Amino acid sequence: ICLRIAKITMENGLCKHSLVGFVQFAFVLCQGKALSLSNVQVGCKIGEIAMSMLDHFDYSEIKTSVVHIYSYVQQHCNPIQKVAESAAKGFELGIACGDTVSAFLNAVQHIRLS
């Protein structure tokens, strides 16, 4: 699905759902059978780009979901303390905008890494 989202983005341009697809693709690169240092490095870079675009645009309705997925990518390229802080921030963002599902998924990630 994430590759389909990326293809549609390349054909039609960027939208808020593109960021979800990009961070999901970064997650896939950093997990599973295809795990290698080069895949992790590319996954981290794609995740960082998705997060920077998330900061650039006001996509508050998907922000906590993207932060949650990115936390699984971020643990491969950043110190665990930074990942835990990011997950805590994702919890706060989720509660503030009413996305309780993603908020509590971020809380679980924060507790797991703390």
mmCIF file of C-alpha atoms in Angstrom:
data_model
loop_
_atom_site.group_PDB
_atom_site.id
_atom_site.type_symbol
_atom_site.label_atom_id
_atom_site.label_comp_id
_atom_site.label_asym_id
_atom_site.label_seq_id
_atom_site.Cartn_x
_atom_site.Cartn_y
_atom_site.Cartn_z
ATOM 1 C CA ILE A 1 0.000 0.000 0.000
ATOM 2 C CA CYS A 2 2.788 2.434 0.882
ATOM 3 C CA LEU A 3 4.397 2.019 -2.553
ATOM 4 C CA ARG A 4 1.026 2.650 -4.191
ATOM 5 C CA ILE A 5 0.686 5.850 -2.164
ATOM 6 C CA ALA A 6 4.186 6.911 -3.269
ATOM 7 C CA LYS A 7 3.345 6.192 -6.924
ATOM 8 C CA ILE A 8 0.110 8.199 -6.756
ATOM 9 C CA THR A 9 2.033 11.041 -5.078
ATOM 10 C CA MET A 10 4.600 11.082 -7.881
ATOM 11 C CA GLU A 11 1.838 11.159 -10.491
ATOM 12 C CA ASN A 12 -0.541 13.640 -8.835
ATOM 13 C CA GLY A 13 1.424 15.602 -6.266
ATOM 14 C CA LEU A 14 1.721 15.757 -2.511
ATOM 15 C CA CYS A 15 -1.187 15.505 -0.083
ATOM 16 C CA LYS A 16 -1.404 14.751 3.627
ATOM 17 C CA HIS A 17 -1.821 11.023 3.018
ATOM 18 C CA SER A 18 1.459 11.010 1.085
ATOM 19 C CA LEU A 19 3.314 11.552 4.352
ATOM 20 C CA VAL A 20 1.672 8.482 5.879
ATOM 21 C CA GLY A 21 2.761 6.446 2.847
ATOM 22 C CA PHE A 22 6.324 7.754 3.035
ATOM 23 C CA VAL A 23 6.737 7.021 6.731
ATOM 24 C CA GLN A 24 5.175 3.559 6.260
ATOM 25 C CA PHE A 25 7.674 2.860 3.484
ATOM 26 C CA ALA A 26 10.502 4.002 5.776
ATOM 27 C CA PHE A 27 9.171 1.594 8.419
ATOM 28 C CA VAL A 28 9.165 -1.294 5.935
ATOM 29 C CA LEU A 29 12.774 -0.551 4.979
ATOM 30 C CA CYS A 30 13.847 -0.653 8.636
ATOM 31 C CA GLN A 31 12.056 -3.896 9.548
ATOM 32 C CA GLY A 32 11.745 -7.496 8.471
ATOM 33 C CA LYS A 33 13.646 -9.786 6.148
ATOM 34 C CA ALA A 34 15.117 -7.034 3.972
ATOM 35 C CA LEU A 35 16.943 -5.489 6.930
ATOM 36 C CA SER A 36 20.364 -4.192 5.946
ATOM 37 C CA LEU A 37 22.413 -1.153 6.843
ATOM 38 C CA SER A 38 21.730 0.530 3.492
ATOM 39 C CA ASN A 39 17.958 -0.068 3.819
ATOM 40 C CA VAL A 40 17.981 1.340 7.340
ATOM 41 C CA GLN A 41 19.898 4.431 6.221
ATOM 42 C CA VAL A 42 17.472 5.040 3.356
ATOM 43 C CA GLY A 43 14.499 4.381 5.656
ATOM 44 C CA CYS A 44 15.813 6.874 8.196
ATOM 45 C CA LYS A 45 16.299 9.508 5.499
ATOM 46 C CA ILE A 46 12.792 8.986 4.067
ATOM 47 C CA GLY A 47 11.329 9.156 7.570
ATOM 48 C CA GLU A 48 13.206 12.376 8.308
ATOM 49 C CA ILE A 49 11.912 13.911 5.083
ATOM 50 C CA ALA A 50 8.338 12.909 5.928
ATOM 51 C CA MET A 51 8.699 14.427 9.400
ATOM 52 C CA SER A 52 10.136 17.668 8.014
ATOM 53 C CA MET A 53 7.223 17.934 5.568
ATOM 54 C CA LEU A 54 4.851 17.270 8.457
ATOM 55 C CA ASP A 55 6.373 20.227 10.319
ATOM 56 C CA HIS A 56 6.170 22.395 7.194
ATOM 57 C CA PHE A 57 2.454 21.763 6.519
ATOM 58 C CA ASP A 58 -0.405 21.926 9.026
ATOM 59 C CA TYR A 59 -1.661 18.342 8.889
ATOM 60 C CA SER A 60 -2.735 18.058 12.521
ATOM 61 C CA GLU A 61 -5.226 15.252 11.822
ATOM 62 C CA ILE A 62 -2.473 12.833 10.741
ATOM 63 C CA LYS A 63 0.423 14.193 12.769
ATOM 64 C CA THR A 64 0.142 11.787 15.717
ATOM 65 C CA SER A 65 -0.196 8.790 13.428
ATOM 66 C CA VAL A 66 2.899 9.763 11.457
ATOM 67 C CA VAL A 67 4.856 10.428 14.671
ATOM 68 C CA HIS A 68 3.889 6.983 15.968
ATOM 69 C CA ILE A 69 4.979 5.143 12.817
ATOM 70 C CA TYR A 70 8.161 7.212 12.618
ATOM 71 C CA SER A 71 9.091 6.214 16.171
ATOM 72 C CA TYR A 72 9.702 2.673 14.892
ATOM 73 C CA VAL A 73 11.993 4.065 12.188
ATOM 74 C CA GLN A 74 13.663 6.579 14.464
ATOM 75 C CA GLN A 75 14.879 3.921 16.908
ATOM 76 C CA HIS A 76 17.278 2.713 14.182
ATOM 77 C CA CYS A 77 18.931 6.093 13.644
ATOM 78 C CA ASN A 78 18.577 8.138 16.851
ATOM 79 C CA PRO A 79 19.271 7.618 20.555
ATOM 80 C CA ILE A 80 16.444 5.841 22.380
ATOM 81 C CA GLN A 81 15.964 8.858 24.671
ATOM 82 C CA LYS A 82 15.149 11.026 21.659
ATOM 83 C CA VAL A 83 12.690 8.422 20.360
ATOM 84 C CA ALA A 84 10.971 8.243 23.761
ATOM 85 C CA GLU A 85 10.704 12.046 23.875
ATOM 86 C CA SER A 86 9.212 12.056 20.381
ATOM 87 C CA ALA A 87 6.640 9.435 21.393
ATOM 88 C CA ALA A 88 5.713 11.488 24.480
ATOM 89 C CA LYS A 89 5.262 14.534 22.249
ATOM 90 C CA GLY A 90 3.102 12.405 19.917
ATOM 91 C CA PHE A 91 0.912 11.483 22.891
ATOM 92 C CA GLU A 92 0.455 15.138 23.802
ATOM 93 C CA LEU A 93 -0.352 16.076 20.189
ATOM 94 C CA GLY A 94 -2.866 13.242 19.906
ATOM 95 C CA ILE A 95 -4.696 14.201 23.077
ATOM 96 C CA ALA A 96 -4.729 17.871 22.024
ATOM 97 C CA CYS A 97 -6.279 17.148 18.609
ATOM 98 C CA GLY A 98 -8.601 14.317 19.710
ATOM 99 C CA ASP A 99 -6.759 11.426 18.041
ATOM 100 C CA THR A 100 -6.841 9.203 21.106
ATOM 101 C CA VAL A 101 -5.911 5.989 19.271
ATOM 102 C CA SER A 102 -2.631 7.355 17.953
ATOM 103 C CA ALA A 103 -2.074 9.223 21.214
ATOM 104 C CA PHE A 104 -2.196 6.050 23.250
ATOM 105 C CA LEU A 105 -0.108 4.124 20.708
ATOM 106 C CA ASN A 106 2.522 6.836 21.193
ATOM 107 C CA ALA A 107 2.142 6.466 24.977
ATOM 108 C CA VAL A 108 2.758 2.718 24.731
ATOM 109 C CA GLN A 109 5.865 3.360 22.615
ATOM 110 C CA HIS A 110 7.074 5.931 25.148
ATOM 111 C CA ILE A 111 6.600 3.515 28.056
ATOM 112 C CA ARG A 112 8.274 0.697 26.140
ATOM 113 C CA LEU A 113 11.369 2.815 25.448
ATOM 114 C CA SER A 114 11.614 4.546 28.845
#
